[in-house]
Amino acid sequence: QEALDRLKEAGLTGASVAATDEPVDAKKGTVLRVTPAEGAEVAVTETVTLTIATGQGRLPVLINMTRDEAEAELERYGFTNHQFEGPDDGRVVRTDPQALGIVDRESLVTIFLQAERTAEPSPDPEPEPPVEPDPEPTESVEPPGSPDPEPTP
């Protein structure tokens, strides 16, 4: 607003537009560009356009990153106000606000971590009971000379 007031004092018409791309360290409200360029001669009827930093950025995707990786990525994109929920050795499962949304770089970003799932070891199989051998079949011994039984009518 201060820059627009100065233009007005100089007898010029000023307009401001929100930046659509800005450095990650740009503070909200900072003049990023002036068109025509600063120092150029301008007719009194010409409008001077100021491109103003929004202080916003697109929140990066952090899914499956470790805590350290997520923190480094957030700082790379200018997000320094963040907190973690979950185990320190976990992996990112979601963020609030959601990834890829346009967010004020100074607003709080909550990163939710979940412990890595490891394959459960298979339980040792139960020992099978020992198999009892079948008893050896024995032949029935009939006394010699016994008659075969007669079929009954």
XYZ file of N, CA and C in Angstrom:
459
model
N 0.828 -1.189 0.000
C 0.000 0.000 0.000
C 0.874 1.255 0.000
N 1.962 1.202 0.706
C 2.861 2.352 0.790
C 3.353 2.755 -0.598
N 3.691 1.774 -1.435
C 4.182 2.069 -2.786
C 3.091 2.728 -3.622
N 1.861 2.268 -3.495
C 0.750 2.883 -4.234
C 0.531 4.329 -3.779
N 0.663 4.567 -2.483
C 0.514 5.929 -1.958
C 1.585 6.848 -2.532
N 2.792 6.381 -2.661
C 3.892 7.186 -3.223
C 3.613 7.553 -4.679
N 3.088 6.571 -5.436
C 2.751 6.853 -6.834
C 1.686 7.951 -6.907
N 0.702 7.862 -6.048
C -0.382 8.846 -6.031
C 0.164 10.234 -5.702
N 1.085 10.304 -4.731
C 1.712 11.573 -4.349
C 2.480 12.172 -5.520
N 3.030 11.299 -6.380
C 3.793 11.763 -7.542
C 2.871 12.120 -8.705
N 1.558 11.970 -8.501
C 0.617 12.311 -9.554
C 0.415 11.198 -10.568
N 0.807 9.988 -10.226
C 0.673 8.853 -11.142
C -0.444 7.930 -10.679
N -0.943 7.155 -11.630
C -1.946 6.151 -11.305
C -1.225 4.832 -11.099
N -1.515 4.205 -10.007
C -0.874 2.923 -9.718
C -1.901 1.817 -9.612
N -1.478 0.629 -9.965
C -2.318 -0.564 -9.826
C -1.441 -1.665 -9.268
N -2.045 -2.515 -8.484
C -1.258 -3.632 -7.958
C -1.866 -4.936 -8.428
N -1.005 -5.894 -8.670
C -1.444 -7.241 -9.036
C -0.704 -8.230 -8.145
N -1.386 -9.319 -7.845
C -0.765 -10.366 -7.031
C 0.213 -11.149 -7.890
N 1.321 -11.467 -7.314
C 2.323 -12.268 -8.022
C 1.786 -13.670 -8.248
N 2.053 -14.215 -9.414
C 1.657 -15.603 -9.681
C 2.834 -16.542 -9.492
N 4.022 -15.990 -9.522
C 5.224 -16.763 -9.191
C 6.120 -15.807 -8.416
N 6.681 -16.303 -7.366
C 7.499 -15.447 -6.519
C 8.550 -16.281 -5.821
N 9.656 -15.646 -5.449
C 10.688 -16.386 -4.721
C 10.126 -16.923 -3.405
N 10.635 -18.062 -2.969
C 10.114 -18.685 -1.744
C 10.363 -17.833 -0.505
N 11.328 -16.932 -0.580
C 11.616 -16.105 0.590
C 10.954 -14.727 0.516
N 10.097 -14.487 -0.493
C 9.423 -13.194 -0.628
C 8.405 -13.013 0.490
N 8.485 -11.883 1.160
C 7.550 -11.576 2.250
C 6.267 -11.002 1.665
N 5.169 -11.391 2.252
C 3.853 -10.923 1.830
C 3.836 -9.389 1.811
N 3.345 -8.823 0.698
C 3.237 -7.370 0.580
C 4.444 -6.695 -0.041
N 5.522 -7.422 -0.265
C 6.726 -6.852 -0.860
C 6.512 -6.623 -2.354
N 6.980 -5.469 -2.864
C 6.906 -5.204 -4.303
C 8.002 -6.022 -4.976
N 7.584 -6.886 -5.904
C 8.542 -7.742 -6.609
C 8.978 -7.139 -7.943
N 8.027 -6.518 -8.659
C 8.317 -5.927 -9.971
C 7.507 -4.642 -10.136
N 8.066 -3.750 -10.924
C 7.374 -2.518 -11.284
C 7.380 -2.435 -12.800
N 6.201 -2.152 -13.399
C 6.109 -2.016 -14.851
C 5.397 -0.700 -15.144
N 5.981 0.166 -15.920
C 7.300 0.112 -16.520
C 8.386 0.057 -15.442
N 9.579 -0.307 -15.858
C 10.688 -0.518 -14.921
C 10.943 0.732 -14.085
N 11.393 0.486 -12.877
C 11.702 1.574 -11.955
C 12.737 2.496 -12.595
N 12.503 3.812 -12.495
C 13.427 4.795 -13.057
C 13.082 5.197 -14.483
N 12.175 4.472 -15.135
C 11.787 4.807 -16.514
C 10.882 6.043 -16.494
N 10.924 6.813 -17.595
C 10.030 7.970 -17.703
C 8.624 7.467 -18.002
N 7.651 8.079 -17.326
C 6.272 7.637 -17.471
C 5.383 8.860 -17.706
N 4.459 8.710 -18.639
C 3.479 9.780 -18.860
C 2.502 9.780 -17.694
N 1.967 10.948 -17.380
C 1.045 11.073 -16.257
C -0.194 10.209 -16.476
N -0.531 9.938 -17.723
C -1.722 9.135 -18.022
C -1.450 7.636 -17.965
N -0.189 7.274 -17.887
C 0.188 5.847 -17.883
C 0.019 5.263 -16.478
N -0.398 4.004 -16.427
C -0.559 3.313 -15.146
C 0.721 2.560 -14.822
N 1.162 2.698 -13.599
C 2.323 1.959 -13.119
C 1.786 0.735 -12.376
N 2.225 -0.441 -12.810
C 1.741 -1.683 -12.206
C 2.791 -2.233 -11.259
N 2.354 -2.508 -10.057
C 3.224 -3.097 -9.042
C 2.823 -4.555 -8.860
N 3.786 -5.454 -8.972
C 3.529 -6.877 -8.706
C 3.913 -7.124 -7.256
N 2.929 -7.544 -6.478
C 3.084 -7.675 -5.029
C 3.162 -9.146 -4.627
N 4.102 -9.467 -3.737
C 4.238 -10.839 -3.224
C 3.023 -11.192 -2.374
N 2.527 -12.393 -2.565
C 1.371 -12.866 -1.796
C 1.795 -13.570 -0.511
N 3.058 -14.009 -0.474
C 3.506 -14.786 0.685
C 2.959 -16.200 0.670
N 2.480 -16.620 -0.501
C 1.890 -17.950 -0.625
C 2.733 -18.828 -1.542
N 2.515 -20.109 -1.409
C 3.191 -21.070 -2.274
C 2.405 -22.363 -2.318
N 2.769 -23.188 -3.261
C 2.116 -24.496 -3.407
C 2.792 -25.469 -2.445
N 1.987 -26.089 -1.585
C 2.518 -27.040 -0.604
C 2.986 -28.302 -1.332
N 4.243 -28.699 -1.146
C 4.751 -29.871 -1.869
C 4.170 -31.186 -1.346
N 4.260 -32.202 -2.184
C 3.832 -33.557 -1.811
C 4.932 -34.167 -0.944
N 4.566 -34.632 0.230
C 5.539 -35.183 1.183
C 5.292 -36.658 1.486
N 4.273 -37.241 0.886
C 3.865 -38.616 1.183
C 5.049 -39.575 1.091
N 5.169 -40.426 2.083
C 6.172 -41.488 2.200
C 7.582 -40.983 2.515
N 7.735 -39.687 2.796
C 9.054 -39.169 3.185
C 9.266 -39.394 4.680
N 10.538 -39.440 5.074
C 10.863 -39.473 6.497
C 10.650 -38.072 7.066
N 10.708 -37.955 8.364
C 10.557 -36.648 9.019
C 11.605 -35.664 8.504
N 12.868 -36.084 8.454
C 13.946 -35.198 8.006
C 13.766 -34.785 6.549
N 13.382 -35.728 5.699
C 13.162 -35.414 4.278
C 12.021 -34.411 4.116
N 10.938 -34.622 4.860
C 9.774 -33.732 4.772
C 10.134 -32.326 5.248
N 10.877 -32.246 6.331
C 11.264 -30.944 6.867
C 12.136 -30.185 5.873
N 13.092 -30.875 5.263
C 13.965 -30.239 4.269
C 13.159 -29.761 3.059
N 12.207 -30.559 2.615
C 11.384 -30.197 1.453
C 10.509 -28.980 1.763
N 9.922 -28.947 2.946
C 9.104 -27.792 3.334
C 9.940 -26.517 3.349
N 11.120 -26.589 3.929
C 11.974 -25.407 4.012
C 12.450 -24.969 2.630
N 12.664 -25.918 1.753
C 13.061 -25.608 0.370
C 11.982 -24.770 -0.323
N 10.719 -25.008 0.029
C 9.600 -24.270 -0.558
C 9.167 -23.075 0.296
N 9.932 -22.765 1.348
C 9.657 -21.581 2.147
C 8.663 -21.761 3.277
N 8.286 -22.994 3.582
C 7.349 -23.264 4.679
C 8.165 -23.607 5.926
N 8.194 -22.676 6.881
C 9.022 -22.900 8.073
C 8.195 -23.124 9.336
N 6.890 -22.934 9.256
C 6.022 -23.111 10.419
C 5.316 -24.459 10.288
N 5.923 -25.487 10.860
C 5.332 -26.822 10.726
C 5.505 -27.611 12.022
N 4.633 -28.593 12.168
C 4.708 -29.493 13.322
C 4.453 -30.911 12.834
N 4.988 -31.865 13.585
C 4.836 -33.278 13.233
C 3.968 -33.972 14.266
N 3.136 -34.885 13.790
C 2.301 -35.720 14.660
C 2.636 -37.165 14.324
N 2.988 -37.958 15.316
C 3.291 -39.365 15.084
C 4.729 -39.682 15.441
N 5.125 -40.938 15.254
C 6.465 -41.373 15.665
C 7.560 -40.718 14.826
N 8.654 -40.317 15.493
C 9.767 -39.657 14.806
C 10.342 -40.491 13.678
N 10.292 -41.806 13.817
C 10.877 -42.667 12.785
C 9.833 -43.110 11.754
N 8.679 -42.451 11.747
C 7.614 -42.819 10.807
C 7.797 -42.185 9.444
N 6.832 -42.431 8.585
C 6.787 -41.872 7.228
C 5.535 -41.006 7.109
N 5.603 -39.989 6.254
C 4.475 -39.077 6.065
C 3.326 -39.807 5.381
N 2.136 -39.719 5.989
C 0.939 -40.316 5.387
C -0.039 -39.246 4.902
N 0.045 -38.016 5.457
C -0.786 -36.913 4.963
C -0.328 -35.614 5.596
N -0.838 -34.513 5.048
C -0.538 -33.191 5.591
C -1.835 -32.406 5.731
N -1.794 -31.410 6.605
C -2.908 -30.479 6.739
C -2.304 -29.090 6.780
N -2.565 -28.272 5.768
C -3.426 -28.431 4.605
C -2.897 -29.490 3.637
N -3.762 -29.845 2.676
C -3.408 -30.886 1.706
C -2.299 -30.429 0.776
N -1.525 -31.399 0.312
C -0.457 -31.129 -0.652
C -1.046 -30.540 -1.929
N -0.242 -29.730 -2.592
C -0.528 -29.077 -3.872
C -1.504 -27.908 -3.762
N -2.000 -27.627 -2.554
C -2.846 -26.452 -2.376
C -1.985 -25.202 -2.230
N -2.566 -24.040 -2.531
C -1.870 -22.767 -2.343
C -2.078 -22.353 -0.885
N -0.959 -22.132 -0.190
C -0.983 -21.923 1.260
C -0.090 -20.738 1.614
N -0.508 -19.936 2.607
C 0.378 -18.895 3.133
C 1.605 -19.582 3.703
N 2.776 -19.105 3.320
C 4.013 -19.759 3.776
C 4.202 -19.659 5.288
N 3.548 -18.700 5.921
C 3.683 -18.547 7.371
C 2.652 -19.355 8.150
N 1.659 -19.928 7.461
C 0.632 -20.685 8.186
C 1.181 -22.034 8.641
N 0.552 -22.578 9.665
C 0.992 -23.849 10.244
C 0.669 -25.013 9.310
N 1.663 -25.841 9.066
C 1.485 -27.069 8.287
C 1.711 -28.232 9.255
N 0.728 -29.119 9.347
C 0.854 -30.293 10.210
C 1.147 -31.500 9.341
N 2.196 -32.227 9.692
C 2.615 -33.416 8.945
C 2.339 -34.623 9.828
N 1.553 -35.554 9.296
C 1.181 -36.748 10.050
C 2.082 -37.908 9.639
N 2.751 -38.483 10.643
C 3.665 -39.604 10.417
C 3.043 -40.887 10.943
N 3.344 -41.968 10.269
C 2.883 -43.285 10.723
C 4.083 -44.216 10.707
N 4.153 -45.085 11.710
C 5.258 -46.044 11.779
C 5.250 -46.901 10.528
N 6.449 -47.212 10.067
C 6.549 -48.090 8.900
C 6.042 -49.462 9.270
N 5.333 -50.029 8.349
C 4.837 -51.387 8.592
C 5.902 -52.365 8.150
N 6.218 -53.263 9.048
C 7.178 -54.298 8.695
C 6.421 -55.601 8.617
N 6.904 -56.466 7.788
C 6.234 -57.763 7.639
C 6.322 -58.498 8.967
N 5.205 -58.978 9.412
C 5.181 -59.752 10.653
C 5.884 -61.075 10.405
N 6.787 -61.478 11.281
C 7.419 -62.777 11.063
C 6.372 -63.873 11.202
N 6.501 -64.855 10.354
C 5.565 -65.983 10.416
C 5.808 -66.733 11.711
N 4.729 -67.104 12.383
C 4.942 -67.875 13.612
C 5.522 -69.239 13.254
N 6.323 -69.767 14.171
C 6.872 -71.102 13.928
C 5.714 -72.075 13.862
N 5.766 -72.987 12.897
C 4.660 -73.946 12.815
C 4.638 -74.821 14.063
N 3.430 -75.192 14.447
C 3.277 -76.084 15.595
C 3.898 -77.423 15.234
N 4.665 -78.012 16.148
C 5.232 -79.322 15.817
C 4.103 -80.337 15.691
N 4.254 -81.162 14.693
C 3.232 -82.191 14.488
C 3.489 -83.323 15.473
N 2.412 -83.948 15.972
C 2.617 -85.063 16.910
C 3.309 -86.206 16.182
N 4.125 -86.968 16.906
C 4.824 -88.076 16.243
C 3.810 -89.088 15.717
N 4.140 -89.623 14.576
C 3.253 -90.612 13.951
C 3.600 -91.979 14.516
N 2.580 -92.657 15.056
C 2.775 -94.016 15.581
C 2.745 -94.965 14.395
N 3.727 -95.849 14.271
C 3.676 -96.783 13.150
C 2.531 -97.769 13.352
N 1.910 -98.140 12.218
C 0.848 -99.148 12.296
C 1.482 -100.452 12.756
N 0.768 -101.207 13.604
C 1.339 -102.499 14.020
C 1.428 -103.418 12.807
N 2.460 -104.246 12.823
C 2.648 -105.202 11.725
C 1.484 -106.178 11.730
N 0.889 -106.461 10.568
C -0.196 -107.462 10.559
C 0.387 -108.844 10.863
N -0.332 -109.585 11.602
C 0.116 -110.953 11.909
C -0.837 -111.918 11.232
N -0.270 -113.003 10.732
C -1.126 -114.014 10.099
C -1.720 -114.869 11.203
N -2.984 -115.167 11.019
C -3.572 -116.066 12.014
C -3.145 -117.485 11.652
N -2.727 -118.137 12.621
C -2.255 -119.513 12.393
C -3.344 -120.477 12.849
N -3.757 -121.332 11.897
C -4.761 -122.334 12.266
C -4.036 -123.658 12.431
N -4.503 -124.443 13.329
C -3.826 -125.739 13.501
C -3.903 -126.551 12.218
N -2.844 -127.307 11.919
C -2.869 -128.114 10.696
C -3.976 -129.146 10.759
N -4.534 -129.336 9.593
C -5.559 -130.360 9.484
C -6.928 -129.876 9.894
N -7.123 -128.617 10.179
C -8.461 -128.131 10.523
C -9.250 -128.037 9.236
N -10.439 -128.496 9.320
C -11.253 -128.405 8.106
C -11.692 -126.968 7.894
N -11.853 -126.636 6.629
C -12.397 -125.315 6.307
C -13.835 -125.300 6.745
N -14.272 -124.228 7.249
C -15.672 -124.197 7.661
C -16.566 -124.395 6.450
N -17.643 -125.107 6.645
C -18.592 -125.401 5.566
C -19.531 -124.213 5.433
N -19.825 -123.899 4.234
C -20.811 -122.813 4.073
C -22.172 -123.289 4.549
N -22.893 -122.443 5.142
C -24.233 -122.810 5.613
C -25.243 -122.433 4.555
N -26.236 -123.375 4.384
C -27.240 -123.095 3.323
C -28.254 -122.087 3.714
